[in-house]
CSV table of C-alpha atoms in Angstrom, one decimal:
chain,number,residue,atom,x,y,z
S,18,UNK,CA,12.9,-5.0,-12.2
S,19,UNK,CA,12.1,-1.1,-11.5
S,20,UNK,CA,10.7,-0.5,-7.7
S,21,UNK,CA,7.9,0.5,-8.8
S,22,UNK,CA,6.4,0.7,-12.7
S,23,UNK,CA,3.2,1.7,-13.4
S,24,UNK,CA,1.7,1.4,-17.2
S,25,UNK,CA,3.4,4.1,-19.0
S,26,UNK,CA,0.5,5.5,-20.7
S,27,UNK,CA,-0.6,7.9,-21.6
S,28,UNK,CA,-4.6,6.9,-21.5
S,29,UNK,CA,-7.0,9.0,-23.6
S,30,UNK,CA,-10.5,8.3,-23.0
S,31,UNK,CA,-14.3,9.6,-23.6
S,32,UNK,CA,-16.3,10.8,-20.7
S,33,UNK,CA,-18.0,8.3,-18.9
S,34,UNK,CA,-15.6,5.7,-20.0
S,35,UNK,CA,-14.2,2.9,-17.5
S,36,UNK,CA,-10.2,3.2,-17.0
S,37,UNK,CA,-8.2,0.7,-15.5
S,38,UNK,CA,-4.5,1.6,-14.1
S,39,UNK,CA,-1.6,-0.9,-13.0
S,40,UNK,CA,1.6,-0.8,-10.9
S,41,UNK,CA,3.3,-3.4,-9.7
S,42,UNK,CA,6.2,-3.4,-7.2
S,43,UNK,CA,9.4,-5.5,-6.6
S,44,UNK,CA,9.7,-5.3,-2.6
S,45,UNK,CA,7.8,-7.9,-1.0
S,46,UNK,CA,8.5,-6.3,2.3
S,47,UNK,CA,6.3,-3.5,1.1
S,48,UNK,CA,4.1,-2.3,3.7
S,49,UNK,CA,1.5,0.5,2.0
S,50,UNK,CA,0.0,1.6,-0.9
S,51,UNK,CA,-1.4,4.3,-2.1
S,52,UNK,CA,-2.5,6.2,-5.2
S,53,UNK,CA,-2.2,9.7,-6.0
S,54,UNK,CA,-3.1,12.5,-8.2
S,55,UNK,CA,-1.0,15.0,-9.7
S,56,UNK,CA,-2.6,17.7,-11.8
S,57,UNK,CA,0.2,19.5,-14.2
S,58,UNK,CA,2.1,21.8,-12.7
S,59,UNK,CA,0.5,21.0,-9.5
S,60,UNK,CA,1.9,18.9,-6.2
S,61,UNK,CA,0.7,14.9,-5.6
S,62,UNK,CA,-2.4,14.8,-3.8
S,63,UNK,CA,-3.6,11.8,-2.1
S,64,UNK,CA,-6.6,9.9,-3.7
S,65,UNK,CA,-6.3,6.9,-2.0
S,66,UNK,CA,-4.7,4.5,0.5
S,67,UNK,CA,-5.2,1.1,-0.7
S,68,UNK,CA,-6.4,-1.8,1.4
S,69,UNK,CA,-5.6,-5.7,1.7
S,70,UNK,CA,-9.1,-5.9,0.8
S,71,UNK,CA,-10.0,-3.7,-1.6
S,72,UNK,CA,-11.2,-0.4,-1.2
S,73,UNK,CA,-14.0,1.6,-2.6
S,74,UNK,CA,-14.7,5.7,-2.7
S,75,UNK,CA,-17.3,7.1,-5.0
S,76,UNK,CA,-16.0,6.3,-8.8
S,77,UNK,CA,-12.6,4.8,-7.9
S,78,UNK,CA,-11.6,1.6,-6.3
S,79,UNK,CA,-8.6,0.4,-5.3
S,80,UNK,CA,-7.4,-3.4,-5.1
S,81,UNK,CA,-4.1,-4.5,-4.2
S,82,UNK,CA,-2.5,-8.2,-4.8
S,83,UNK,CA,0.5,-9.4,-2.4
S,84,UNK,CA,0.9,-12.3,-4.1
S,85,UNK,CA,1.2,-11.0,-7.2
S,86,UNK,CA,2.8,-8.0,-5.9
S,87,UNK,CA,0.4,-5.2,-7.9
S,88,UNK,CA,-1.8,-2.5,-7.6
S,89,UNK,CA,-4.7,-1.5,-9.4
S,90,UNK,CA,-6.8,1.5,-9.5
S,91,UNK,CA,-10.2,1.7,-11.5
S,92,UNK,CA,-11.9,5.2,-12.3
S,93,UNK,CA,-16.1,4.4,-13.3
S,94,UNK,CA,-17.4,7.1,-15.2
S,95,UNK,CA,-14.7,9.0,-16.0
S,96,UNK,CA,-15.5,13.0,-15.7
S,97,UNK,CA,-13.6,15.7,-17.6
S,98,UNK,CA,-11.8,16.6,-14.0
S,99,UNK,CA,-10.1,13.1,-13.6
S,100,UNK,CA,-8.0,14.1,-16.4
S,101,UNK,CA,-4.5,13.8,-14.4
S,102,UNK,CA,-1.2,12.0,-13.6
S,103,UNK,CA,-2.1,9.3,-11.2
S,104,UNK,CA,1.1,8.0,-9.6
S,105,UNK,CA,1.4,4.7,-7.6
S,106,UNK,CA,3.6,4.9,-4.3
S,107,UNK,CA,4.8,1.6,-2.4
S,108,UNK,CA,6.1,2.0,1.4
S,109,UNK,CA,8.4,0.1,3.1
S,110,UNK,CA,9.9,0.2,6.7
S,111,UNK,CA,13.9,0.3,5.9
S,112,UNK,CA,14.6,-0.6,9.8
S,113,UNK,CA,13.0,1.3,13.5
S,114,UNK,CA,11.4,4.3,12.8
S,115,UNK,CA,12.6,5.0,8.9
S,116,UNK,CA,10.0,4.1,6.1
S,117,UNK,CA,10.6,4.7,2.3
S,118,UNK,CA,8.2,5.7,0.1
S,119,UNK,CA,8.9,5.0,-3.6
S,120,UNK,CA,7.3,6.9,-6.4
S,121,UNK,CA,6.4,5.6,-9.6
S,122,UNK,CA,6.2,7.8,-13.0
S,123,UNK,CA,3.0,7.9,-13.2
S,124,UNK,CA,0.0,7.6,-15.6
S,125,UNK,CA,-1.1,10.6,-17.7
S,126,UNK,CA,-5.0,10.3,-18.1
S,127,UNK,CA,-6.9,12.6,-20.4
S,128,UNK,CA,-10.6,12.7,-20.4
S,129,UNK,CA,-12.2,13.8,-23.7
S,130,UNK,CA,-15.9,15.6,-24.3
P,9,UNK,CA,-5.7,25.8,8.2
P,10,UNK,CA,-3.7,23.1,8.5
P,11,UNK,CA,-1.1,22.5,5.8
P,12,UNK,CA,2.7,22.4,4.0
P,13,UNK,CA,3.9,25.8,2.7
P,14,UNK,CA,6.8,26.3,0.3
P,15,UNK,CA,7.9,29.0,-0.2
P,16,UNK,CA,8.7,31.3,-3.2
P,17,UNK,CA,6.6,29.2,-5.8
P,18,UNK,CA,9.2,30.2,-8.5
P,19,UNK,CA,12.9,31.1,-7.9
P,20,UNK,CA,15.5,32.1,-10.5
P,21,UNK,CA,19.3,31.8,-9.7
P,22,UNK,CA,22.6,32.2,-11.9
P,23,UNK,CA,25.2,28.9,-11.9
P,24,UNK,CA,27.5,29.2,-8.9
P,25,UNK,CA,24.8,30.5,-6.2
P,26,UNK,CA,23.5,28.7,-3.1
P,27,UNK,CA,20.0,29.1,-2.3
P,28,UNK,CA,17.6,27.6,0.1
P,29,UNK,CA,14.0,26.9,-0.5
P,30,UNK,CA,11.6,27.0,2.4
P,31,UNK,CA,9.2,24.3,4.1
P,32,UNK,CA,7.1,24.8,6.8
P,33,UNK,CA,4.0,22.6,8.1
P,34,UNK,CA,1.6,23.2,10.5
P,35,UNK,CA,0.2,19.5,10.8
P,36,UNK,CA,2.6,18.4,13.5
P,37,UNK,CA,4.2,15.7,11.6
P,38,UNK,CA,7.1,14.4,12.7
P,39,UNK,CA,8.5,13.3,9.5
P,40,UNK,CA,9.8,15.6,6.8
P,41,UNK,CA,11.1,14.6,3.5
P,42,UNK,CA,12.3,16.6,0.1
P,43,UNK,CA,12.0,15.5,-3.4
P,44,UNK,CA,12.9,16.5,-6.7
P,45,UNK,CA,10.4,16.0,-9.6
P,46,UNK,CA,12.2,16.2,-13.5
P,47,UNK,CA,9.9,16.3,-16.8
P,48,UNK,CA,8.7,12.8,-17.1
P,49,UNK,CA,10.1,11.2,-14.5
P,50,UNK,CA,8.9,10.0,-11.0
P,51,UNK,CA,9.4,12.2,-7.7
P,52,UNK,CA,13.3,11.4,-6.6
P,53,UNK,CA,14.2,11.4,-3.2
P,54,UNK,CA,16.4,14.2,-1.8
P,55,UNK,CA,16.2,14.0,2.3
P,56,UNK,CA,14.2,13.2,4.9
P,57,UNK,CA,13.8,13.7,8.5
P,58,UNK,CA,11.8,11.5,11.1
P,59,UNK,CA,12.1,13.7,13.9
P,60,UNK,CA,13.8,16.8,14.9
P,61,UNK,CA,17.9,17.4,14.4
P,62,UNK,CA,18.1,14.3,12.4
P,63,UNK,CA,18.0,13.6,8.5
P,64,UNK,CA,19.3,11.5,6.2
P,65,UNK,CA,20.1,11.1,2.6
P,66,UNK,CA,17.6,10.0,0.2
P,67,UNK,CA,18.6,8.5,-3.3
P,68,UNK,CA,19.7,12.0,-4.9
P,69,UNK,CA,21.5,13.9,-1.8
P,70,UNK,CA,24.6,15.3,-3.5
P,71,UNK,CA,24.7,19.1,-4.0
P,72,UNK,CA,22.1,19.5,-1.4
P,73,UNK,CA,22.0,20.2,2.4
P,74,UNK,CA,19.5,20.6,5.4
P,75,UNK,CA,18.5,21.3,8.4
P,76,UNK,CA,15.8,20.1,10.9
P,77,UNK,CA,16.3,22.5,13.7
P,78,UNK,CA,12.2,22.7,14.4
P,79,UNK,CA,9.3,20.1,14.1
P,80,UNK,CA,8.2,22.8,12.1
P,81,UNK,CA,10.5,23.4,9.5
P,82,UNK,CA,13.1,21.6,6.7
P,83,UNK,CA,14.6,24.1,4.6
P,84,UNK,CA,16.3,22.8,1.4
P,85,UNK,CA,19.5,24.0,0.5
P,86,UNK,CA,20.4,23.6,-3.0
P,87,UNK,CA,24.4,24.3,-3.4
P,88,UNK,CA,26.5,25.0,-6.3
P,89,UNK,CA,27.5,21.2,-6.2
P,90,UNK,CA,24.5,20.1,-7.8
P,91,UNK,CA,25.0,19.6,-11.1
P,92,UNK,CA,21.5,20.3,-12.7
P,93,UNK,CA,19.3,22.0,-10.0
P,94,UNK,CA,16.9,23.3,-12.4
P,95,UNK,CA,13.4,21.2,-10.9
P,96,UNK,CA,10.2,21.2,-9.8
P,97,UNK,CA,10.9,20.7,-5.5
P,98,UNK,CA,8.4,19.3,-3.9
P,99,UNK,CA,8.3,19.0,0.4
P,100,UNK,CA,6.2,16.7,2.1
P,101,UNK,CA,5.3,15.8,6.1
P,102,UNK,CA,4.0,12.7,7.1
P,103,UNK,CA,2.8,11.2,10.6
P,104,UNK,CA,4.4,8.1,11.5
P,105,UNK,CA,1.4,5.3,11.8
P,106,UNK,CA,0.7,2.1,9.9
P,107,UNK,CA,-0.1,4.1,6.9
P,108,UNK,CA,1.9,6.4,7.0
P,109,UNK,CA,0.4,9.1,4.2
P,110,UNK,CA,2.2,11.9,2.8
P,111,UNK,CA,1.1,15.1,1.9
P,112,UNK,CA,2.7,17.7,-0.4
P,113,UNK,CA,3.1,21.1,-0.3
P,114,UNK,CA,2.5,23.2,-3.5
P,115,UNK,CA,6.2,23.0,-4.8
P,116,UNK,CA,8.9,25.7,-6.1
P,117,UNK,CA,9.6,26.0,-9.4
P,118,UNK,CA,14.3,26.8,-9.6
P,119,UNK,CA,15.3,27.7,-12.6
P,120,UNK,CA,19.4,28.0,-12.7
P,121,UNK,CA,20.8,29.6,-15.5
């Protein structure tokens, strides 16, 4: 099982649609979770840290499942600028001070007129 | 303004040469790291440093060197070792806490021919 796979995509959908991403993640031990957003060409920016208990900002929310050992990100009302690669990273502390962050591929999403 | 700055954004270089790719940030983060983004793939893991004078290898190290001689400052040294340097680099700093969020600098484009 990968560290870290996230659907591979990629997700073309009309404007105002809902879109639904996954990732899931082999490392119980894992400690953090965020998602981010990479436009093309462009570095990762951070969109969101997720929460035990959910978390909400604007149009996206973020859940995360121990138990199940997933992530999930949900964009409402998709605009033409969410168009992106959202990429789901898992952290883990890999003993005292040193914590590794792994990367999945990420999700291309394309938002259509 | 507080950020990571890489520096040049694109860099060509024959087979054989050594160069070094530049980091600096401005956020006082103690933690460092380098990765190597490839066409469809997730962001590999070159090196990372959690405080200053110390690094270690990532998942990818061979062919590449650093140095962490200022908080400041992780320049990337891509040697003639590595077998296929042509990437998109990618830095990132991070401040040791529970969460423990990354943030990117804008990347260099090395293209070896």
């Amino acid at each position: 099982r990968k560290e870290v796979e996230q659907d591979p995509g990629p997700f073309n959908v009309p404007e105002g649609a809902t879109v639904a991403f996954n990732c899931t993640y082999s490392n119980s031990a894992s400690q953090s979770f965020f998602w981010y957003r990479q436009d093309c060409r462009k570095e990762p920016k951070l969109l969101m840290s997720v929460y035990s208990s959910g978390n909400e900002d604007g149009r996206f929310t973020a859940q995360l499942n121990r138990a199940s050992q997933y992530i999930s990100l949900l964009i409402r009302d998709s605009k033409l600028s969410d168009s992106a690669t959202y990429l789901c990273v898992v952290t883990f502390n890999s003993g005292g001070s040193n914590y590794k962050l792994t990367f999945g591929k990420g999700t291309l999403l394309t938002v259509n007129p | 303004d507080g950020g990571i700055t890489q520096s040049p954004k694109y860099l060509f270089r024959k087979e054989g040469q050594n160069v070094t790719l530049s980091c600096e940030q401005n956020l006082n983060h103690d933690a460092m790291y380098w990765y190597r983004q490839d066409p469809g793939q997730g962001l590999r893991l070159i090196y990372y440093s959690q405080i200053v004078n110390d690094f270690q290898k990532g998942d990818i190290a061979e062919g590449y060197s650093v140095s962490r001689e200022k908080k400041e400052s992780f320049p990337l040294t891509v040697t003639s070792a590595q077998k296929n340097p042509t990437a998109f680099y990618l830095c990132a700093s991070a401040q040791q806490g529970d969460l423990y969020e990354q943030y990117f600098g804008p990347g260099t484009r090395l293209t070896v021919t």
